[in-house]
Amino acid sequence: MSRRIVITGLGAVTPAGVGAAALAAAVREGRSAVGPITRFDASRHPSRVAGQAPDFDPSEGVRKEQGRYIKKNIKVMALDIQLAVAAVNLAVLDSGLPPGDPKAGQAVLPTIDHARLGMVFGTSFIPTELDDLAAPIQAAQGADGQFTLKGWGERGIAQMFPLWLLKYLPNMHACHAGILWDAQGPSNSLTTSDAGGLLAVDEAARIIRRGHADWMLAGGAESRVHPVLVLRYCLANRLATANSIPAAACRPFDLDRTGAVAAEGAAAVMLEAADVAEKRGARIYGEVLGTGAGTTTAGINACDADGRAVATAVRRALAAAAVQPADLGAIVAHGTAFAPQDSSEAAGLRAALGPAAETVPVTAIKGVTGNMGAAGGAAELVVALLLLGGGRVPPILNCSRPDPAAGLNLVVGRAAPLRSDLVLVTSNAVGGQAAAAVVRIKK
Amino acid sequence: MKRRVVITGIGSVTPLGLSVEETWRNLIAGKSGIRPIAIFDAGTFPTTFAAQVPDFDLAPYVRNPGEFRKAGRNVRFAMAAARQAVDDAGLAAGRFDPERTGIYMGSGEGALDFFTLCQSVAHGTGPDGKVSAAGFAEMGFKRYDAICELEQEPNMPANHLAAEYGICGPTYSCLTACAASTQAVGEAMDLLRIGELDTVIAGGTHSMIHPLGVTGFNLLTAISTGPKDQPWRASRPFDRDRAGFVLGEGSTVMILENLEHARARGAKIRAELTGYGSSTDAYRMTDIHPEGRGPAAAIRMALQDAGVRPEDVDYISAHGTGTQENDKVETLTVKLVFGPHAHKVPISSVKSTLGHLIAAAGATELMTCVLAIRDQVLPPTMNLETPDPQCDLDYVPNAARKARVEVCLSNSFGFGGQNDSLVVRRFVP
């Protein structure tokens, strides 16, 4: 029999604040964390609103020497990586695994075998901070002010920060978090855009099932509040341009949506083999019953009209969990508010759920957070585990005129009752991967 | 019950050839793929050479070449390698069950438009040396192209493959630096073992032979800078005078199937994948654990997973980058895991001639293991001229060698501490 997998720790740093509780509270209260972009001068970007991460200290709550490591290495951690480290720290601390005493020469988590602790993270190829290139480019320019590769080689490279490459590699989240928590088990970094966080949960669960680990940190981290990325997604016409009221800018499944909102954050969950968690008397937030994945065949900048990618992921997750669509208590959808993505997701949910699509309450949280990319799916899982247990499914913020074409039981205006303790979470990337997870939450 | 997993098709484009057989022939002949960089003007860079894939026409490999006009080298390589693998496996496009087939690629980034980036940054740089995002955007919105930008995202090879072959099943893309495609094949193997899928298109693709890639590695002093006039001598795994790796590029893609599925369709079986291990150093950001703790754990896990003892292993395809640190620690690790057998098992590094294909390295090296089993010959470690007392194992120096090869271990150790090992063996029904 395959091992059951439970969730014993939650960590998040999102535009709604530091900690999983801050995210859950903002979603419950319908408080948008989307504001005008202040990280950089976005006056020439058509989309000027974003969900920005709050000020946070990635060493909050950790042991002194862990704090020292973070302080020493912060200059080689792009914001994405700092967010990931902070979320992992929170998830480990929340899991109740007691940290050891370094003075007594104890391991960082003395009650576990560190070779049995691993992590899978949804990450992305991180664009360089523009300031890192300014001086080297100036140095590379010739007397005529023209940039040449010849000048770059002769004078530019020497002006670069020597560890520049390490600051941006998409596997450094796991590298640093692994060092901090002495996680010597399997680790992977999935670069599957919006689907990364939930696919990380899918793969991490598989690693525990095959017996290669007992604890897996799974989640995602990404900052899309970056001049290059806002430019990229503006060029692809995916971002909201209704800048006047930032809190109302991201409108999932709403008739008046104008696009997604760039955001940033990280979320991580501690997955643990149920036998191990029960033995140590861990607090259990829920159980991962099944996960699934799918892919669009529509092309790299398109969503399939019939929602095949999402439908495939959801069908697989339901089958793995042995759950019938009608038994679902709620759905936390991806809902970016980019119209083709919303309609593809709705079509996929209808195809996979059949008649149950009209009855199971569907919510989405991006009206609160914006689109945190690879962090989104993990953050949505955190909301499912922490908030829905209260028995209420929060409404979709800013969905005031629900798109009737969605054909879903969208929760609007006020919270709806949770129909059962089985929650489906879905993610999908434009032109790429879709992921789904069915979890049983503690009520 | 775990299902058995077999390799039924292989495709590859590397600096040594545009097909599996061409690459293999050149590897065995000890030919080097390392030349002066022609992709961009690297004349004034600290490193001026790399192992580049020869120019080729994508048209024979894809349905609609126009869709790839703005794709990066990584995507082009992957499309060519995947088509070869699909053909090799005898799978036409219509013969995939779209929901029972998956994709797992270890992929790097697509082509970054360095000139546009630099021009836009320069335009936005103020007298204080800080870049105004508004100034950057003013130029950027005129120069940047939406599709070129999207093509940089590392899941693009997987996304293009899904669209090309109509695959709507699970697809993954990972980027654990130099270990990525070993990890991709390993995780794909698990998906097949547990019956989640029947077929997976798995492998790696990458090119970091672009200005920022070479810059980044030069800054870290990870890549070799000479001899400039004899670049084929620059990659010297296990040699005393080794001074860093040489960047390569390319893609290797395999068709993996569970045995029942392969048998049911009468597929030709190339080899069987029997073991996978994955670990993390959790030691330091750039240094490897001095006793090779992480790599040893990955190798042990892979051997145990395959149910083989160290003395059953006939050949090790080394990570063998040619950096002082890697080769020393890898040697130590092999001794640690293999004990007295360490001196008997041949080890070689194809990076001596192929260069380091980064995210594509692992799958390419796994391919060489499959071919070693087929032809009973081991590829050499070239440029091993001056022995290093700290590297005192049998590295198959400077010439290919006939050998009995049934079971192979392929190692990849990523920058950042991700270690992955695979065990592949001759298929015996």
PDB file of N, CA, C and O in Angstrom, chain A residues 128-172:
ATOM      1  N   THR A 128      17.788  39.470 -14.266  1.00  0.00           N
ATOM      2  CA  THR A 128      18.756  40.228 -13.476  1.00  0.00           C
ATOM      3  C   THR A 128      18.171  41.567 -13.023  1.00  0.00           C
ATOM      4  O   THR A 128      17.359  42.167 -13.717  1.00  0.00           O
ATOM      5  N   GLU A 129      18.597  42.024 -11.848  1.00  0.00           N
ATOM      6  CA  GLU A 129      18.269  43.393 -11.448  1.00  0.00           C
ATOM      7  C   GLU A 129      19.012  44.316 -12.401  1.00  0.00           C
ATOM      8  O   GLU A 129      20.195  44.115 -12.685  1.00  0.00           O
ATOM      9  N   LEU A 130      18.310  45.301 -12.892  1.00  0.00           N
ATOM     10  CA  LEU A 130      18.898  46.162 -13.927  1.00  0.00           C
ATOM     11  C   LEU A 130      20.116  46.912 -13.408  1.00  0.00           C
ATOM     12  O   LEU A 130      21.091  47.109 -14.139  1.00  0.00           O
ATOM     13  N   ASP A 131      20.077  47.309 -12.132  1.00  0.00           N
ATOM     14  CA  ASP A 131      21.224  48.043 -11.577  1.00  0.00           C
ATOM     15  C   ASP A 131      22.517  47.231 -11.634  1.00  0.00           C
ATOM     16  O   ASP A 131      23.603  47.794 -11.713  1.00  0.00           O
ATOM     17  N   ASP A 132      22.382  45.900 -11.583  1.00  0.00           N
ATOM     18  CA  ASP A 132      23.590  45.055 -11.643  1.00  0.00           C
ATOM     19  C   ASP A 132      24.337  45.234 -12.962  1.00  0.00           C
ATOM     20  O   ASP A 132      25.524  44.934 -13.055  1.00  0.00           O
ATOM     21  N   LEU A 133      23.605  45.657 -13.994  1.00  0.00           N
ATOM     22  CA  LEU A 133      24.228  45.774 -15.319  1.00  0.00           C
ATOM     23  C   LEU A 133      24.649  47.196 -15.658  1.00  0.00           C
ATOM     24  O   LEU A 133      25.388  47.414 -16.624  1.00  0.00           O
ATOM     25  N   ALA A 134      24.184  48.157 -14.877  1.00  0.00           N
ATOM     26  CA  ALA A 134      24.373  49.563 -15.276  1.00  0.00           C
ATOM     27  C   ALA A 134      25.856  49.927 -15.452  1.00  0.00           C
ATOM     28  O   ALA A 134      26.267  50.389 -16.520  1.00  0.00           O
ATOM     29  N   ALA A 135      26.633  49.704 -14.407  1.00  0.00           N
ATOM     30  CA  ALA A 135      28.050  50.090 -14.487  1.00  0.00           C
ATOM     31  C   ALA A 135      28.799  49.284 -15.549  1.00  0.00           C
ATOM     32  O   ALA A 135      29.570  49.858 -16.335  1.00  0.00           O
ATOM     33  N   PRO A 136      28.603  47.957 -15.603  1.00  0.00           N
ATOM     34  CA  PRO A 136      29.299  47.204 -16.653  1.00  0.00           C
ATOM     35  C   PRO A 136      28.932  47.677 -18.065  1.00  0.00           C
ATOM     36  O   PRO A 136      29.818  47.746 -18.933  1.00  0.00           O
ATOM     37  N   ILE A 137      27.686  48.026 -18.274  1.00  0.00           N
ATOM     38  CA  ILE A 137      27.296  48.476 -19.614  1.00  0.00           C
ATOM     39  C   ILE A 137      27.931  49.829 -19.919  1.00  0.00           C
ATOM     40  O   ILE A 137      28.459  50.043 -21.017  1.00  0.00           O
ATOM     41  N   GLN A 138      27.923  50.707 -18.931  1.00  0.00           N
ATOM     42  CA  GLN A 138      28.579  52.012 -19.145  1.00  0.00           C
ATOM     43  C   GLN A 138      30.056  51.829 -19.476  1.00  0.00           C
ATOM     44  O   GLN A 138      30.579  52.471 -20.380  1.00  0.00           O
ATOM     45  N   ALA A 139      30.684  50.897 -18.732  1.00  0.00           N
ATOM     46  CA  ALA A 139      32.106  50.654 -18.978  1.00  0.00           C
ATOM     47  C   ALA A 139      32.335  50.092 -20.371  1.00  0.00           C
ATOM     48  O   ALA A 139      33.364  50.346 -21.000  1.00  0.00           O
ATOM     49  N   ALA A 140      31.359  49.326 -20.847  1.00  0.00           N
ATOM     50  CA  ALA A 140      31.518  48.655 -22.140  1.00  0.00           C
ATOM     51  C   ALA A 140      31.323  49.608 -23.313  1.00  0.00           C
ATOM     52  O   ALA A 140      31.782  49.330 -24.419  1.00  0.00           O
ATOM     53  N   GLN A 141      30.611  50.710 -23.066  1.00  0.00           N
ATOM     54  CA  GLN A 141      30.330  51.629 -24.174  1.00  0.00           C
ATOM     55  C   GLN A 141      31.613  52.300 -24.655  1.00  0.00           C
ATOM     56  O   GLN A 141      32.483  52.642 -23.853  1.00  0.00           O
ATOM     57  N   GLY A 142      31.720  52.462 -25.931  1.00  0.00           N
ATOM     58  CA  GLY A 142      32.890  53.118 -26.496  1.00  0.00           C
ATOM     59  C   GLY A 142      32.771  54.634 -26.363  1.00  0.00           C
ATOM     60  O   GLY A 142      31.804  55.156 -25.795  1.00  0.00           O
ATOM     61  N   ALA A 143      33.739  55.341 -26.916  1.00  0.00           N
ATOM     62  CA  ALA A 143      33.749  56.801 -26.860  1.00  0.00           C
ATOM     63  C   ALA A 143      32.492  57.370 -27.524  1.00  0.00           C
ATOM     64  O   ALA A 143      32.003  58.446 -27.160  1.00  0.00           O
ATOM     65  N   ASP A 144      31.963  56.639 -28.509  1.00  0.00           N
ATOM     66  CA  ASP A 144      30.767  57.107 -29.222  1.00  0.00           C
ATOM     67  C   ASP A 144      29.477  56.750 -28.475  1.00  0.00           C
ATOM     68  O   ASP A 144      28.386  56.962 -28.978  1.00  0.00           O
ATOM     69  N   GLY A 145      29.626  56.177 -27.280  1.00  0.00           N
ATOM     70  CA  GLY A 145      28.425  55.841 -26.506  1.00  0.00           C
ATOM     71  C   GLY A 145      27.754  54.561 -26.960  1.00  0.00           C
ATOM     72  O   GLY A 145      26.716  54.190 -26.425  1.00  0.00           O
ATOM     73  N   GLN A 146      28.326  53.891 -27.945  1.00  0.00           N
ATOM     74  CA  GLN A 146      27.711  52.657 -28.444  1.00  0.00           C
ATOM     75  C   GLN A 146      28.154  51.448 -27.624  1.00  0.00           C
ATOM     76  O   GLN A 146      29.328  51.308 -27.282  1.00  0.00           O
ATOM     77  N   PHE A 147      27.214  50.583 -27.341  1.00  0.00           N
ATOM     78  CA  PHE A 147      27.528  49.343 -26.633  1.00  0.00           C
ATOM     79  C   PHE A 147      28.034  48.307 -27.624  1.00  0.00           C
ATOM     80  O   PHE A 147      27.421  48.083 -28.669  1.00  0.00           O
ATOM     81  N   THR A 148      29.161  47.701 -27.310  1.00  0.00           N
ATOM     82  CA  THR A 148      29.656  46.616 -28.161  1.00  0.00           C
ATOM     83  C   THR A 148      30.061  45.428 -27.287  1.00  0.00           C
ATOM     84  O   THR A 148      30.437  45.604 -26.123  1.00  0.00           O
ATOM     85  N   LEU A 149      29.991  44.257 -27.872  1.00  0.00           N
ATOM     86  CA  LEU A 149      30.441  43.061 -27.162  1.00  0.00           C
ATOM     87  C   LEU A 149      31.947  43.127 -26.900  1.00  0.00           C
ATOM     88  O   LEU A 149      32.434  42.622 -25.898  1.00  0.00           O
ATOM     89  N   LYS A 150      32.646  43.746 -27.829  1.00  0.00           N
ATOM     90  CA  LYS A 150      34.091  43.893 -27.657  1.00  0.00           C
ATOM     91  C   LYS A 150      34.375  44.677 -26.374  1.00  0.00           C
ATOM     92  O   LYS A 150      35.181  44.262 -25.539  1.00  0.00           O
ATOM     93  N   GLY A 151      33.651  45.767 -26.204  1.00  0.00           N
ATOM     94  CA  GLY A 151      33.811  46.573 -25.001  1.00  0.00           C
ATOM     95  C   GLY A 151      33.359  45.819 -23.756  1.00  0.00           C
ATOM     96  O   GLY A 151      33.947  45.942 -22.681  1.00  0.00           O
ATOM     97  N   TRP A 152      32.303  45.038 -23.918  1.00  0.00           N
ATOM     98  CA  TRP A 152      31.803  44.241 -22.784  1.00  0.00           C
ATOM     99  C   TRP A 152      32.884  43.276 -22.302  1.00  0.00           C
ATOM    100  O   TRP A 152      33.167  43.163 -21.119  1.00  0.00           O
ATOM    101  N   GLY A 153      33.508  42.597 -23.255  1.00  0.00           N
ATOM    102  CA  GLY A 153      34.553  41.646 -22.897  1.00  0.00           C
ATOM    103  C   GLY A 153      35.771  42.335 -22.298  1.00  0.00           C
ATOM    104  O   GLY A 153      36.356  41.869 -21.330  1.00  0.00           O
ATOM    105  N   GLU A 154      36.126  43.487 -22.883  1.00  0.00           N
ATOM    106  CA  GLU A 154      37.337  44.187 -22.426  1.00  0.00           C
ATOM    107  C   GLU A 154      37.146  44.884 -21.077  1.00  0.00           C
ATOM    108  O   GLU A 154      38.017  44.852 -20.227  1.00  0.00           O
ATOM    109  N   ARG A 155      35.975  45.533 -20.933  1.00  0.00           N
ATOM    110  CA  ARG A 155      35.821  46.388 -19.749  1.00  0.00           C
ATOM    111  C   ARG A 155      34.573  46.098 -18.924  1.00  0.00           C
ATOM    112  O   ARG A 155      34.519  46.400 -17.735  1.00  0.00           O
ATOM    113  N   GLY A 156      33.556  45.524 -19.557  1.00  0.00           N
ATOM    114  CA  GLY A 156      32.278  45.346 -18.856  1.00  0.00           C
ATOM    115  C   GLY A 156      32.313  44.236 -17.817  1.00  0.00           C
ATOM    116  O   GLY A 156      31.915  44.432 -16.664  1.00  0.00           O
ATOM    117  N   ILE A 157      32.801  43.084 -18.231  1.00  0.00           N
ATOM    118  CA  ILE A 157      32.748  41.903 -17.356  1.00  0.00           C
ATOM    119  C   ILE A 157      33.418  42.183 -16.015  1.00  0.00           C
ATOM    120  O   ILE A 157      32.899  41.813 -14.958  1.00  0.00           O
ATOM    121  N   ALA A 158      34.544  42.900 -16.060  1.00  0.00           N
ATOM    122  CA  ALA A 158      35.295  43.168 -14.828  1.00  0.00           C
ATOM    123  C   ALA A 158      34.488  44.010 -13.840  1.00  0.00           C
ATOM    124  O   ALA A 158      34.771  44.016 -12.640  1.00  0.00           O
ATOM    125  N   GLN A 159      33.469  44.719 -14.335  1.00  0.00           N
ATOM    126  CA  GLN A 159      32.646  45.562 -13.452  1.00  0.00           C
ATOM    127  C   GLN A 159      31.489  44.794 -12.813  1.00  0.00           C
ATOM    128  O   GLN A 159      30.750  45.345 -12.003  1.00  0.00           O
ATOM    129  N   MET A 160      31.311  43.552 -13.225  1.00  0.00           N
ATOM    130  CA  MET A 160      30.163  42.782 -12.705  1.00  0.00           C
ATOM    131  C   MET A 160      30.467  42.245 -11.312  1.00  0.00           C
ATOM    132  O   MET A 160      31.618  41.969 -10.972  1.00  0.00           O
ATOM    133  N   PHE A 161      29.425  42.069 -10.542  1.00  0.00           N
ATOM    134  CA  PHE A 161      29.516  41.413  -9.239  1.00  0.00           C
ATOM    135  C   PHE A 161      29.976  39.972  -9.476  1.00  0.00           C
ATOM    136  O   PHE A 161      29.345  39.235 -10.236  1.00  0.00           O
ATOM    137  N   PRO A 162      31.086  39.560  -8.853  1.00  0.00           N
ATOM    138  CA  PRO A 162      31.661  38.243  -9.198  1.00  0.00           C
ATOM    139  C   PRO A 162      30.685  37.071  -9.026  1.00  0.00           C
ATOM    140  O   PRO A 162      30.748  36.111  -9.787  1.00  0.00           O
ATOM    141  N   LEU A 163      29.793  37.156  -8.041  1.00  0.00           N
ATOM    142  CA  LEU A 163      28.875  36.025  -7.823  1.00  0.00           C
ATOM    143  C   LEU A 163      27.525  36.260  -8.502  1.00  0.00           C
ATOM    144  O   LEU A 163      26.519  35.658  -8.136  1.00  0.00           O
ATOM    145  N   TRP A 164      27.507  37.145  -9.500  1.00  0.00           N
ATOM    146  CA  TRP A 164      26.265  37.562 -10.153  1.00  0.00           C
ATOM    147  C   TRP A 164      25.400  36.371 -10.567  1.00  0.00           C
ATOM    148  O   TRP A 164      24.197  36.322 -10.293  1.00  0.00           O
ATOM    149  N   LEU A 165      26.015  35.360 -11.186  1.00  0.00           N
ATOM    150  CA  LEU A 165      25.235  34.236 -11.714  1.00  0.00           C
ATOM    151  C   LEU A 165      24.497  33.504 -10.599  1.00  0.00           C
ATOM    152  O   LEU A 165      23.335  33.105 -10.758  1.00  0.00           O
ATOM    153  N   LEU A 166      25.169  33.361  -9.462  1.00  0.00           N
ATOM    154  CA  LEU A 166      24.582  32.587  -8.359  1.00  0.00           C
ATOM    155  C   LEU A 166      23.357  33.264  -7.757  1.00  0.00           C
ATOM    156  O   LEU A 166      22.513  32.627  -7.146  1.00  0.00           O
ATOM    157  N   LYS A 167      23.291  34.565  -7.933  1.00  0.00           N
ATOM    158  CA  LYS A 167      22.192  35.327  -7.346  1.00  0.00           C
ATOM    159  C   LYS A 167      20.863  34.987  -8.023  1.00  0.00           C
ATOM    160  O   LYS A 167      19.800  35.199  -7.449  1.00  0.00           O
ATOM    161  N   TYR A 168      20.936  34.479  -9.240  1.00  0.00           N
ATOM    162  CA  TYR A 168      19.719  34.344 -10.042  1.00  0.00           C
ATOM    163  C   TYR A 168      19.383  32.916 -10.470  1.00  0.00           C
ATOM    164  O   TYR A 168      18.381  32.700 -11.124  1.00  0.00           O
ATOM    165  N   LEU A 169      20.227  31.943 -10.146  1.00  0.00           N
ATOM    166  CA  LEU A 169      19.952  30.585 -10.634  1.00  0.00           C
ATOM    167  C   LEU A 169      18.677  30.032  -9.996  1.00  0.00           C
ATOM    168  O   LEU A 169      18.470  30.171  -8.791  1.00  0.00           O
ATOM    169  N   PRO A 170      17.842  29.365 -10.791  1.00  0.00           N
ATOM    170  CA  PRO A 170      16.541  28.930 -10.279  1.00  0.00           C
ATOM    171  C   PRO A 170      16.594  27.747  -9.310  1.00  0.00           C
ATOM    172  O   PRO A 170      15.544  27.337  -8.819  1.00  0.00           O
ATOM    173  N   ASN A 171      17.781  27.218  -9.044  1.00  0.00           N
ATOM    174  CA  ASN A 171      17.856  26.144  -8.044  1.00  0.00           C
ATOM    175  C   ASN A 171      18.497  26.623  -6.748  1.00  0.00           C
ATOM    176  O   ASN A 171      18.736  25.815  -5.853  1.00  0.00           O
ATOM    177  N   MET A 172      18.768  27.922  -6.644  1.00  0.00           N
ATOM    178  CA  MET A 172      19.441  28.401  -5.439  1.00  0.00           C
ATOM    179  C   MET A 172      18.490  28.532  -4.251  1.00  0.00           C
ATOM    180  O   MET A 172      18.933  28.601  -3.107  1.00  0.00           O
TER     181      MET A 172
END
